[in-house]
PDB file of N, CA and C in Angstrom:
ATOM      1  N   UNK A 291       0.840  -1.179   0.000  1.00 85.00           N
ATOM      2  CA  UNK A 291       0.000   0.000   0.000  1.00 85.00           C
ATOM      3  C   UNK A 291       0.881   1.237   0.000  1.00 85.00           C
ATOM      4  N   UNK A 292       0.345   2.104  -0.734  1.00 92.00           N
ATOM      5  CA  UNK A 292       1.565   3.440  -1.088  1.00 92.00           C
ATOM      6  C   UNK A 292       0.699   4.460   0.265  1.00 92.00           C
ATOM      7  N   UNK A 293       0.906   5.049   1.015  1.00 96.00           N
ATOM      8  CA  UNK A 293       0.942   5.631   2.232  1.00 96.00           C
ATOM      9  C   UNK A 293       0.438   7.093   1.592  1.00 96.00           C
ATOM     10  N   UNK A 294      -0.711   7.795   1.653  1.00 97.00           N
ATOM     11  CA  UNK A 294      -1.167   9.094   0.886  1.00 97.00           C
ATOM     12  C   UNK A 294      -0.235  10.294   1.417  1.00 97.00           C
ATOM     13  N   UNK A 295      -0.429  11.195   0.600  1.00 97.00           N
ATOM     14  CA  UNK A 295       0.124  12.378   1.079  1.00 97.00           C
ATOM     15  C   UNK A 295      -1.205  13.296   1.667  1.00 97.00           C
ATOM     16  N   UNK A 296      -2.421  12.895   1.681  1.00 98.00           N
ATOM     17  CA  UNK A 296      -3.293  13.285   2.865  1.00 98.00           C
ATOM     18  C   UNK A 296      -4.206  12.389   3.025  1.00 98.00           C
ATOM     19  N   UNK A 297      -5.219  12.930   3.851  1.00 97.00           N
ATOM     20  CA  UNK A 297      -6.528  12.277   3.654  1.00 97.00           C
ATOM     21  C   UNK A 297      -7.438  12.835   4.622  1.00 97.00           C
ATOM     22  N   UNK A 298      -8.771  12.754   4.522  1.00 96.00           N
ATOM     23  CA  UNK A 298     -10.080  13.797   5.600  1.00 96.00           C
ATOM     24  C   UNK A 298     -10.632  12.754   6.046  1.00 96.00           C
ATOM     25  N   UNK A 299     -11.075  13.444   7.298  1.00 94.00           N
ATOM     26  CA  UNK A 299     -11.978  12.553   8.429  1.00 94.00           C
ATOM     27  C   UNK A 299     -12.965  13.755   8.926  1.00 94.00           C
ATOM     28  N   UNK A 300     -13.841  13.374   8.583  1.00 92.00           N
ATOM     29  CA  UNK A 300     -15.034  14.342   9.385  1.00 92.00           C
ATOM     30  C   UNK A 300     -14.979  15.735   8.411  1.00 92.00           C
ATOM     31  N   UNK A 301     -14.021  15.740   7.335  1.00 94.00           N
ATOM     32  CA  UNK A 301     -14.102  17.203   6.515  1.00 94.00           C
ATOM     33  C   UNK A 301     -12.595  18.028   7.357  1.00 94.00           C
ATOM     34  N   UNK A 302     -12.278  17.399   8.134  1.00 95.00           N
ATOM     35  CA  UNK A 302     -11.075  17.746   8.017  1.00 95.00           C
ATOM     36  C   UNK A 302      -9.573  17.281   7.755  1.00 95.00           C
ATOM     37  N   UNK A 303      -8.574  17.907   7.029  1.00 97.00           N
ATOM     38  CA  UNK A 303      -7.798  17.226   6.459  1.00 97.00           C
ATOM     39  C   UNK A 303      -6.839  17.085   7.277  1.00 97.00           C
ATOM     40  N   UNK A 304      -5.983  15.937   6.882  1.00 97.00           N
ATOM     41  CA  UNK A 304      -4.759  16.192   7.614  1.00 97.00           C
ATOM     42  C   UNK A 304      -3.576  15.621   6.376  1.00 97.00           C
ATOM     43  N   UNK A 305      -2.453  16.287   6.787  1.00 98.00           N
ATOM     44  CA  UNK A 305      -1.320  15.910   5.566  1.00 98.00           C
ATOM     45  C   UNK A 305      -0.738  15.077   6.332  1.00 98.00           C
ATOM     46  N   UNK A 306       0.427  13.947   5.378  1.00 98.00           N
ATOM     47  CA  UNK A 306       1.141  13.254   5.939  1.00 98.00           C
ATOM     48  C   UNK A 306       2.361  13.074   5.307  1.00 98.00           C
ATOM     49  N   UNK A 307       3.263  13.528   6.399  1.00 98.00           N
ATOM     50  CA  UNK A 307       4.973  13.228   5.554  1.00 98.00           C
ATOM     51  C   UNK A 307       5.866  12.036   6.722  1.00 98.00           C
ATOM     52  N   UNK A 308       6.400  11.767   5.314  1.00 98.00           N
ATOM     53  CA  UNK A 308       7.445   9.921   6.275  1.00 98.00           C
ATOM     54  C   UNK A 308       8.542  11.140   6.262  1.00 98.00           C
ATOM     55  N   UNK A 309       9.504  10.573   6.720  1.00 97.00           N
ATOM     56  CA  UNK A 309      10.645  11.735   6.939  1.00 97.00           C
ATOM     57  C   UNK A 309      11.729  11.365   8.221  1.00 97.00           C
ATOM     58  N   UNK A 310      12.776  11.896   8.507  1.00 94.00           N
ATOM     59  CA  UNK A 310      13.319  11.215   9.453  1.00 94.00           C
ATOM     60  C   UNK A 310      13.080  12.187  10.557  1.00 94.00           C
ATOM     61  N   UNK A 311      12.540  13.137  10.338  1.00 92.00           N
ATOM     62  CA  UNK A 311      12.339  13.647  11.812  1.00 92.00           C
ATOM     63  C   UNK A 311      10.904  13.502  11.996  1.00 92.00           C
ATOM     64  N   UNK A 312      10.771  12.807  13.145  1.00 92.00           N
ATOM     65  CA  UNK A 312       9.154  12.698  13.715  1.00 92.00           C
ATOM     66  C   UNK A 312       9.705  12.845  15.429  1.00 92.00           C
ATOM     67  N   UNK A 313       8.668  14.087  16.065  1.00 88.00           N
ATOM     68  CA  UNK A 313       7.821  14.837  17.616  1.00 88.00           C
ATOM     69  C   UNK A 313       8.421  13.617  18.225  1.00 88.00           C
ATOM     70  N   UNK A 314       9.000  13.795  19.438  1.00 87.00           N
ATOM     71  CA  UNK A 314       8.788  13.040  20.607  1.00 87.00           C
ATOM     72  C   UNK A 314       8.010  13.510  21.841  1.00 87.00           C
ATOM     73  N   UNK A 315       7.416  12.145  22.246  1.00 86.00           N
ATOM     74  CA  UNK A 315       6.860  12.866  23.185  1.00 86.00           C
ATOM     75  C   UNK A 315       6.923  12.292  24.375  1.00 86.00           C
ATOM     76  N   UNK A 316       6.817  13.635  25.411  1.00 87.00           N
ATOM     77  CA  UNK A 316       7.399  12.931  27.026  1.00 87.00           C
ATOM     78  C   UNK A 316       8.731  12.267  27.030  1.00 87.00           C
ATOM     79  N   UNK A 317       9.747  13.278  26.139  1.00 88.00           N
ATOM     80  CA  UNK A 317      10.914  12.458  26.011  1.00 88.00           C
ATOM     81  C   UNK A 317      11.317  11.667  24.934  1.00 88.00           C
ATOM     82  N   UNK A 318      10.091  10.531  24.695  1.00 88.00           N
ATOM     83  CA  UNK A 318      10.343   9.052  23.929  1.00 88.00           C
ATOM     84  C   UNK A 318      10.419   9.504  22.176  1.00 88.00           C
ATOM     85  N   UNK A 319      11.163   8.920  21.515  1.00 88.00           N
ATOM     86  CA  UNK A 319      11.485   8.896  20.476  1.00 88.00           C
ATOM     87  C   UNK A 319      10.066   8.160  19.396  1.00 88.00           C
ATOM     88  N   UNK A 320       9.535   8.550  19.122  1.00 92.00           N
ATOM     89  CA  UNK A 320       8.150   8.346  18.366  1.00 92.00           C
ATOM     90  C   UNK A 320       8.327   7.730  17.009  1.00 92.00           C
ATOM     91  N   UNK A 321       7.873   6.416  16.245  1.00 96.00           N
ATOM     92  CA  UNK A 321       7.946   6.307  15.170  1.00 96.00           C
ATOM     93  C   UNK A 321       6.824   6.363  14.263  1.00 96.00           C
ATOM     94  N   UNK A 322       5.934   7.436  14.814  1.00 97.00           N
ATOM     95  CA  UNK A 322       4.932   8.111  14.117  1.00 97.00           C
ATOM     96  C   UNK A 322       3.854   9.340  15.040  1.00 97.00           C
ATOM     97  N   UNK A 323       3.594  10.124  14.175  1.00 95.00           N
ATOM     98  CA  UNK A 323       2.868  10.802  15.468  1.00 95.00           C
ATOM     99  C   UNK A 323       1.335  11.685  14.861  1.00 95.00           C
ATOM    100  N   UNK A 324       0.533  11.948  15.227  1.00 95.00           N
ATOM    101  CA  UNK A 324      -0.488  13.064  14.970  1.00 95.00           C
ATOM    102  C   UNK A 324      -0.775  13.987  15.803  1.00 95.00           C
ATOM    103  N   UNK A 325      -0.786  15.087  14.938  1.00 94.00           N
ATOM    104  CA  UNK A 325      -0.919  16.724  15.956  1.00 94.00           C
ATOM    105  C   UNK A 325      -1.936  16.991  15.146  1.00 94.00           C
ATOM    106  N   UNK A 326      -2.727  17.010  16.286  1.00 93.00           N
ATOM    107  CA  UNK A 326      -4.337  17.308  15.970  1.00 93.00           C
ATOM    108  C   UNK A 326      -4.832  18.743  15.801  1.00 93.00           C
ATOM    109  N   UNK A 327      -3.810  19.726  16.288  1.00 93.00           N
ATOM    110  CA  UNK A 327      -4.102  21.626  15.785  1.00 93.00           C
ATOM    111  C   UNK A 327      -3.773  21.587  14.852  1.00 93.00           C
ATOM    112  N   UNK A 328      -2.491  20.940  14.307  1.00 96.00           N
ATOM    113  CA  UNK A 328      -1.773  21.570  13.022  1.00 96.00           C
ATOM    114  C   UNK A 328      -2.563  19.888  12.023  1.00 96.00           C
ATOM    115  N   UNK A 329      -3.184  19.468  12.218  1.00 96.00           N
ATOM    116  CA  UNK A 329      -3.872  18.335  11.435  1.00 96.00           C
ATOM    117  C   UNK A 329      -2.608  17.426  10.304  1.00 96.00           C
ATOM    118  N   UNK A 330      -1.813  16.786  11.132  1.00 97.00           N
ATOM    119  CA  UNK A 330      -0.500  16.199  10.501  1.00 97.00           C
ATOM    120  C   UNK A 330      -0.107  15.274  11.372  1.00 97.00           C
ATOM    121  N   UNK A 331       0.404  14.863  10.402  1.00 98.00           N
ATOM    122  CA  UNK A 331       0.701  13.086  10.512  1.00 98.00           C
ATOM    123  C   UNK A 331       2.019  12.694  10.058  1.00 98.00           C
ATOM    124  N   UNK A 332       3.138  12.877  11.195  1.00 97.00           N
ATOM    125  CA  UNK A 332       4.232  12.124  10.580  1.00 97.00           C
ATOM    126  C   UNK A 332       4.563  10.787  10.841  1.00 97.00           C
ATOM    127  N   UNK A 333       5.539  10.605   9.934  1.00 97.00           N
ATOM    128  CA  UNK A 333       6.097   8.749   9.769  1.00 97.00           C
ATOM    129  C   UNK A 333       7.013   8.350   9.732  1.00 97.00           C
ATOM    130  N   UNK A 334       8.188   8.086  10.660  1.00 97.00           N
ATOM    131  CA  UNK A 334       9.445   8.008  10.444  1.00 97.00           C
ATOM    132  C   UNK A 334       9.749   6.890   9.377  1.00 97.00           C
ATOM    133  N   UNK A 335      10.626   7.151   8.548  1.00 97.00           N
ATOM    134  CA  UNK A 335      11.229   7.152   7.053  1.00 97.00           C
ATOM    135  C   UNK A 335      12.269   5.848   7.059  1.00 97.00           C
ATOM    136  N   UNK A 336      12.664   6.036   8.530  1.00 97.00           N
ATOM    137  CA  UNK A 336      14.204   4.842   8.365  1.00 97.00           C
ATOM    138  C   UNK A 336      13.015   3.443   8.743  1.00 97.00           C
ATOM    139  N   UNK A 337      12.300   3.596   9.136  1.00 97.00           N
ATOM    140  CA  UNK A 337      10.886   2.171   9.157  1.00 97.00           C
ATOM    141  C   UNK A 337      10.798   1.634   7.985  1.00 97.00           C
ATOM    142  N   UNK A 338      10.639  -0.132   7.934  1.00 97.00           N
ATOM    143  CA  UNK A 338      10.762  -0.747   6.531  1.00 97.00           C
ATOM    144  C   UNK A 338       9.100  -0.494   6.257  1.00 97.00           C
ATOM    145  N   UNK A 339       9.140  -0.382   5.081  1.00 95.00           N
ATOM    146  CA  UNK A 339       7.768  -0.050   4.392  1.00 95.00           C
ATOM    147  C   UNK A 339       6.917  -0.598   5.050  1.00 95.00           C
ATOM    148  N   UNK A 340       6.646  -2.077   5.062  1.00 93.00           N
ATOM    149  CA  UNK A 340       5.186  -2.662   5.888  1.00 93.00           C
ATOM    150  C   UNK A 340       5.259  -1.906   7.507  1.00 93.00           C
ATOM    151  N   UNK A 341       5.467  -1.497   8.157  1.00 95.00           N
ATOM    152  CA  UNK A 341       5.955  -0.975   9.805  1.00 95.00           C
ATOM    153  C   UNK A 341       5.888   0.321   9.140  1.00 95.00           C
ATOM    154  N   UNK A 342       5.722   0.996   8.048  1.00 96.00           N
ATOM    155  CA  UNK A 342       5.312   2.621   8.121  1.00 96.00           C
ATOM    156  C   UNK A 342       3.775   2.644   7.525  1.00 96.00           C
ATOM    157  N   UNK A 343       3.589   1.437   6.908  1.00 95.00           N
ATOM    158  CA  UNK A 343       2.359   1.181   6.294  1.00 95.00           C
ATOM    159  C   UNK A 343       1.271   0.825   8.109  1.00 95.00           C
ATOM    160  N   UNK A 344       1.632  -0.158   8.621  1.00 94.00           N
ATOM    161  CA  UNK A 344       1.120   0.061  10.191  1.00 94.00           C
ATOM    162  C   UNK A 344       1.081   1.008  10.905  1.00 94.00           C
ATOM    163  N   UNK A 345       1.811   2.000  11.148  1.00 96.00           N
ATOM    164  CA  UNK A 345       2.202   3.465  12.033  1.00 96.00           C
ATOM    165  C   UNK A 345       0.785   4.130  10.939  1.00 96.00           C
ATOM    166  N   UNK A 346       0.918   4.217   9.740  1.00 97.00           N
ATOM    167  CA  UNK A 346      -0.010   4.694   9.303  1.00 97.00           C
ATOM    168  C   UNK A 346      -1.294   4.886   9.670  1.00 97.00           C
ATOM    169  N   UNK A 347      -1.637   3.215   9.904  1.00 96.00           N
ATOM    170  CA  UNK A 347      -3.467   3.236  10.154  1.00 96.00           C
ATOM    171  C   UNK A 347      -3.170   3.757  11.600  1.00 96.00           C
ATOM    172  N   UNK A 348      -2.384   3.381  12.752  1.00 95.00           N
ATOM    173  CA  UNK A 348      -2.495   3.829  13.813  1.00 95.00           C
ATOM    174  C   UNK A 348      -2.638   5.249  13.795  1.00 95.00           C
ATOM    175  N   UNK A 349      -2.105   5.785  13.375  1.00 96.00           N
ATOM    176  CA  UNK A 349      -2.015   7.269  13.877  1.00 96.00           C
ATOM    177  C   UNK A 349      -3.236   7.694  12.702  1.00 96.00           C
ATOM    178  N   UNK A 350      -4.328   7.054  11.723  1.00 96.00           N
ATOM    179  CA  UNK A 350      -5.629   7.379  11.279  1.00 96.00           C
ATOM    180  C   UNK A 350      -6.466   7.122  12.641  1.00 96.00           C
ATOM    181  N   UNK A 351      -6.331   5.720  12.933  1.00 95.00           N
ATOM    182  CA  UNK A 351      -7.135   5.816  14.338  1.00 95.00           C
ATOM    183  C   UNK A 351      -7.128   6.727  15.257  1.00 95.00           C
ATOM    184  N   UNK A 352      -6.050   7.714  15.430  1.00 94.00           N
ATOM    185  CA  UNK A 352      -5.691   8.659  16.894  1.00 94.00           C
ATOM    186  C   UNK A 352      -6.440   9.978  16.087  1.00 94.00           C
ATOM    187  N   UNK A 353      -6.581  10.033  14.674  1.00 95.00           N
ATOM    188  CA  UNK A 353      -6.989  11.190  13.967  1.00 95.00           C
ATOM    189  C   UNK A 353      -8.700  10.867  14.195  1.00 95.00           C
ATOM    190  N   UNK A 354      -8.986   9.882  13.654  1.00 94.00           N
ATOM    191  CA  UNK A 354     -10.744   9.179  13.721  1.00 94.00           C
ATOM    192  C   UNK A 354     -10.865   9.826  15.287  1.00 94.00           C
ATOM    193  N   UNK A 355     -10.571   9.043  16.011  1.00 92.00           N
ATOM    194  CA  UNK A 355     -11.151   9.117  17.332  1.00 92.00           C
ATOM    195  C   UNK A 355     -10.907  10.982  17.858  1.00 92.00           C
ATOM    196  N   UNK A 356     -10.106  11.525  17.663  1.00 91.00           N
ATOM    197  CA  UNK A 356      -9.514  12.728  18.038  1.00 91.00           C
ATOM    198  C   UNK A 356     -10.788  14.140  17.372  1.00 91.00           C
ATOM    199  N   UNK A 357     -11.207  13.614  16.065  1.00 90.00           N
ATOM    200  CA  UNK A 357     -12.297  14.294  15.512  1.00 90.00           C
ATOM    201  C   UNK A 357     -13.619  14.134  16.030  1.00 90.00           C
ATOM    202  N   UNK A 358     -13.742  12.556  15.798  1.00 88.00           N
ATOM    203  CA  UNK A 358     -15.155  11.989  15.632  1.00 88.00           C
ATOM    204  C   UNK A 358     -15.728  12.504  17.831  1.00 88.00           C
ATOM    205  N   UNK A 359     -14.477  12.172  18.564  1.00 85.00           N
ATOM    206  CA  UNK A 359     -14.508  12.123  19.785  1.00 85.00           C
ATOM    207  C   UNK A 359     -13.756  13.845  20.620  1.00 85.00           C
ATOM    208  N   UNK A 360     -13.310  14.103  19.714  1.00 77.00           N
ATOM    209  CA  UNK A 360     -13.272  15.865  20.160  1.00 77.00           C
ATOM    210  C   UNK A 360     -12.103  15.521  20.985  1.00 77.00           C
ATOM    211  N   UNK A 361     -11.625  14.290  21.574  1.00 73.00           N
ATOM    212  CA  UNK A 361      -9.910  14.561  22.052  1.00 73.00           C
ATOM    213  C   UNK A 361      -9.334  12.638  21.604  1.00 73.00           C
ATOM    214  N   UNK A 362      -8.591  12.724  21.798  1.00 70.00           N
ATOM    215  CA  UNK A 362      -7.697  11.257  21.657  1.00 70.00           C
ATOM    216  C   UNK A 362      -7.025  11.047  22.897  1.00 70.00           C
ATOM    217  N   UNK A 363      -8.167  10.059  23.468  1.00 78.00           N
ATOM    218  CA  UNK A 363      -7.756   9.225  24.640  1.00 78.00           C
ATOM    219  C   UNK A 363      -7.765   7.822  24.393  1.00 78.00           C
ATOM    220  N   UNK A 364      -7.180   7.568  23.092  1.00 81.00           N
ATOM    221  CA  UNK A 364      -7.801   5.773  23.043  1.00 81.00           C
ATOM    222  C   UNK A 364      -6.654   5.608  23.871  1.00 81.00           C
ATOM    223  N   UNK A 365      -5.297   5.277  23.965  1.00 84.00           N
ATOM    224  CA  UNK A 365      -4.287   4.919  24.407  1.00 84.00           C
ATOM    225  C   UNK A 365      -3.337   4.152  22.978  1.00 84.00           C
ATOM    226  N   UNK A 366      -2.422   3.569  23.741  1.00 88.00           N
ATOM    227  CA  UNK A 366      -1.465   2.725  22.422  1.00 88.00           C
ATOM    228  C   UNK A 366      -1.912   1.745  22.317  1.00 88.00           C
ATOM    229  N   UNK A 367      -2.176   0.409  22.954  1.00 90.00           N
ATOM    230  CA  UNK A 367      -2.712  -0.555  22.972  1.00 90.00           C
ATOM    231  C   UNK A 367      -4.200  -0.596  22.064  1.00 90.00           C
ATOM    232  N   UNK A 368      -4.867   0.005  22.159  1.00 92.00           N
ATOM    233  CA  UNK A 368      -6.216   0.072  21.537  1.00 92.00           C
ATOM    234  C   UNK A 368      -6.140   0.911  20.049  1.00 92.00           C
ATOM    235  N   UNK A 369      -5.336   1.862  19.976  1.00 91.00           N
ATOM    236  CA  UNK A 369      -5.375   2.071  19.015  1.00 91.00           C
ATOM    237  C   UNK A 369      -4.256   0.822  18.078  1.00 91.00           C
ATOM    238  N   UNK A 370      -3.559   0.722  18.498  1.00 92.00           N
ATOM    239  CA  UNK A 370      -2.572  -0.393  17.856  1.00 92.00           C
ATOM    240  C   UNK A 370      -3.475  -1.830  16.857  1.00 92.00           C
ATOM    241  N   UNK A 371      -4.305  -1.785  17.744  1.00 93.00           N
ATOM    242  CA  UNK A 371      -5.457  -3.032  17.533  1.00 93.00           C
ATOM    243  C   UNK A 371      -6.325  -2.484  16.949  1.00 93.00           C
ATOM    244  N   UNK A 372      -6.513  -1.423  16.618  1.00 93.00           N
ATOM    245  CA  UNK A 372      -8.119  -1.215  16.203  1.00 93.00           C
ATOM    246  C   UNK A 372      -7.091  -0.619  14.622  1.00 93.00           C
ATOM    247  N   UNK A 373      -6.048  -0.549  14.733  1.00 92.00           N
ATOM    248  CA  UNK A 373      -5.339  -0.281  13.179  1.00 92.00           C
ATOM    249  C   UNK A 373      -4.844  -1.273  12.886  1.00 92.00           C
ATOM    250  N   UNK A 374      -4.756  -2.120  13.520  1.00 91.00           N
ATOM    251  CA  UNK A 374      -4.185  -3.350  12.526  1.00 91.00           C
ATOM    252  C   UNK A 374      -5.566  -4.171  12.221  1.00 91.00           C
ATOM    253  N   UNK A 375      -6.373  -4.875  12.638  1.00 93.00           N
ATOM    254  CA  UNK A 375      -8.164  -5.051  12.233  1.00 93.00           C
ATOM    255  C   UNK A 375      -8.520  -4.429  11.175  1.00 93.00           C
ATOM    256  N   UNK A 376      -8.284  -2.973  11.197  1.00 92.00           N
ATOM    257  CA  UNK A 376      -8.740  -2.305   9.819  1.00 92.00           C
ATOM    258  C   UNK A 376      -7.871  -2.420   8.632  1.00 92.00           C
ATOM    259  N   UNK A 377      -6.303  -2.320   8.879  1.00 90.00           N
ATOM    260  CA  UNK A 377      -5.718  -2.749   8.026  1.00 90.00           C
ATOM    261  C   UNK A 377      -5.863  -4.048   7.094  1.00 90.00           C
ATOM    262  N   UNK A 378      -6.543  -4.739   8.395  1.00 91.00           N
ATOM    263  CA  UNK A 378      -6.382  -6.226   7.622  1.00 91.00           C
ATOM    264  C   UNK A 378      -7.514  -6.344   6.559  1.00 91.00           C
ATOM    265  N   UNK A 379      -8.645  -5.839   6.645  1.00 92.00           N
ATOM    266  CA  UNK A 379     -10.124  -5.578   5.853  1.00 92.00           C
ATOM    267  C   UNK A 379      -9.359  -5.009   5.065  1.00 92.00           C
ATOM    268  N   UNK A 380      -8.913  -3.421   4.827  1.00 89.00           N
ATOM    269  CA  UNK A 380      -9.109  -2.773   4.052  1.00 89.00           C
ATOM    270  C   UNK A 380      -8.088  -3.996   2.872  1.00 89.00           C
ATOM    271  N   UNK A 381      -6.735  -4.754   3.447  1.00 86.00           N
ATOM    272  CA  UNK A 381      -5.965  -5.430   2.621  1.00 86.00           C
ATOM    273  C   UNK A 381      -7.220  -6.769   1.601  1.00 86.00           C
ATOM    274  N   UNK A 382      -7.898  -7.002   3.103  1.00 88.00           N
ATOM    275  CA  UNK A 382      -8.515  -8.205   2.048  1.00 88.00           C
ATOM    276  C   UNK A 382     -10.180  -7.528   1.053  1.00 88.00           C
ATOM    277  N   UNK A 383     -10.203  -6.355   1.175  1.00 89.00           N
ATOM    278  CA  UNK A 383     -10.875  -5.750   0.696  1.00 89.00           C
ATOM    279  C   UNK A 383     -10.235  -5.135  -0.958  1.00 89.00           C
ATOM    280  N   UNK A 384      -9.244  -4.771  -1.021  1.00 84.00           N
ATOM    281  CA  UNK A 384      -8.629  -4.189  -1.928  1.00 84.00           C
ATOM    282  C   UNK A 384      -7.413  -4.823  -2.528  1.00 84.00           C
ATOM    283  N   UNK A 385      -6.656  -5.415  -1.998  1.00 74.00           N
ATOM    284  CA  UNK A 385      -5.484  -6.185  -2.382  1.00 74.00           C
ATOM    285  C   UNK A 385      -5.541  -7.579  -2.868  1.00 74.00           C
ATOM    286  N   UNK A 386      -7.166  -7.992  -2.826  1.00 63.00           N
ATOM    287  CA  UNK A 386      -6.802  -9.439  -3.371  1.00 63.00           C
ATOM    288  C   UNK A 386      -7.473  -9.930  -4.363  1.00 63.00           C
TER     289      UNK A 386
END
Protein backbone atom coordinates (compact mmCIF):
# COMPACT_ATOMS: atom_id res chain seq x y z
CA UNK A 1 0.00 0.00 0.00
CA UNK A 2 1.57 3.44 -1.09
CA UNK A 3 0.94 5.63 2.23
CA UNK A 4 -1.17 9.09 0.89
CA UNK A 5 0.12 12.38 1.08
CA UNK A 6 -3.29 13.28 2.86
CA UNK A 7 -6.53 12.28 3.65
CA UNK A 8 -10.08 13.80 5.60
CA UNK A 9 -11.98 12.55 8.43
CA UNK A 10 -15.03 14.34 9.38
CA UNK A 11 -14.10 17.20 6.51
CA UNK A 12 -11.07 17.75 8.02
CA UNK A 13 -7.80 17.23 6.46
CA UNK A 14 -4.76 16.19 7.61
CA UNK A 15 -1.32 15.91 5.57
CA UNK A 16 1.14 13.25 5.94
CA UNK A 17 4.97 13.23 5.55
CA UNK A 18 7.44 9.92 6.28
CA UNK A 19 10.64 11.74 6.94
CA UNK A 20 13.32 11.21 9.45
CA UNK A 21 12.34 13.65 11.81
CA UNK A 22 9.15 12.70 13.71
CA UNK A 23 7.82 14.84 17.62
CA UNK A 24 8.79 13.04 20.61
CA UNK A 25 6.86 12.87 23.18
CA UNK A 26 7.40 12.93 27.03
CA UNK A 27 10.91 12.46 26.01
CA UNK A 28 10.34 9.05 23.93
CA UNK A 29 11.49 8.90 20.48
CA UNK A 30 8.15 8.35 18.37
CA UNK A 31 7.95 6.31 15.17
CA UNK A 32 4.93 8.11 14.12
CA UNK A 33 2.87 10.80 15.47
CA UNK A 34 -0.49 13.06 14.97
CA UNK A 35 -0.92 16.72 15.96
CA UNK A 36 -4.34 17.31 15.97
CA UNK A 37 -4.10 21.63 15.79
CA UNK A 38 -1.77 21.57 13.02
CA UNK A 39 -3.87 18.34 11.43
CA UNK A 40 -0.50 16.20 10.50
CA UNK A 41 0.70 13.09 10.51
CA UNK A 42 4.23 12.12 10.58
CA UNK A 43 6.10 8.75 9.77
CA UNK A 44 9.45 8.01 10.44
CA UNK A 45 11.23 7.15 7.05
CA UNK A 46 14.20 4.84 8.37
CA UNK A 47 10.89 2.17 9.16
CA UNK A 48 10.76 -0.75 6.53
CA UNK A 49 7.77 -0.05 4.39
CA UNK A 50 5.19 -2.66 5.89
CA UNK A 51 5.95 -0.97 9.81
CA UNK A 52 5.31 2.62 8.12
CA UNK A 53 2.36 1.18 6.29
CA UNK A 54 1.12 0.06 10.19
CA UNK A 55 2.20 3.46 12.03
CA UNK A 56 -0.01 4.69 9.30
CA UNK A 57 -3.47 3.24 10.15
CA UNK A 58 -2.49 3.83 13.81
CA UNK A 59 -2.02 7.27 13.88
CA UNK A 60 -5.63 7.38 11.28
CA UNK A 61 -7.14 5.82 14.34
CA UNK A 62 -5.69 8.66 16.89
CA UNK A 63 -6.99 11.19 13.97
CA UNK A 64 -10.74 9.18 13.72
CA UNK A 65 -11.15 9.12 17.33
CA UNK A 66 -9.51 12.73 18.04
CA UNK A 67 -12.30 14.29 15.51
CA UNK A 68 -15.16 11.99 15.63
CA UNK A 69 -14.51 12.12 19.79
CA UNK A 70 -13.27 15.87 20.16
CA UNK A 71 -9.91 14.56 22.05
CA UNK A 72 -7.70 11.26 21.66
CA UNK A 73 -7.76 9.22 24.64
CA UNK A 74 -7.80 5.77 23.04
CA UNK A 75 -4.29 4.92 24.41
CA UNK A 76 -1.46 2.73 22.42
CA UNK A 77 -2.71 -0.55 22.97
CA UNK A 78 -6.22 0.07 21.54
CA UNK A 79 -5.37 2.07 19.01
CA UNK A 80 -2.57 -0.39 17.86
CA UNK A 81 -5.46 -3.03 17.53
CA UNK A 82 -8.12 -1.21 16.20
CA UNK A 83 -5.34 -0.28 13.18
CA UNK A 84 -4.18 -3.35 12.53
CA UNK A 85 -8.16 -5.05 12.23
CA UNK A 86 -8.74 -2.31 9.82
CA UNK A 87 -5.72 -2.75 8.03
CA UNK A 88 -6.38 -6.23 7.62
CA UNK A 89 -10.12 -5.58 5.85
CA UNK A 90 -9.11 -2.77 4.05
CA UNK A 91 -5.96 -5.43 2.62
CA UNK A 92 -8.51 -8.20 2.05
CA UNK A 93 -10.88 -5.75 0.70
CA UNK A 94 -8.63 -4.19 -1.93
CA UNK A 95 -5.48 -6.18 -2.38
CA UNK A 96 -6.80 -9.44 -3.37
Amino acid sequence: MKIPSSFTVAGARYDVRVQTKVPTVEGHRCIGHSDHDKHLVTIDSRLPEHAQVEVFWHEVVHCVNAIMARHDDLGEQLADSLAHGIHDVIQQVYES
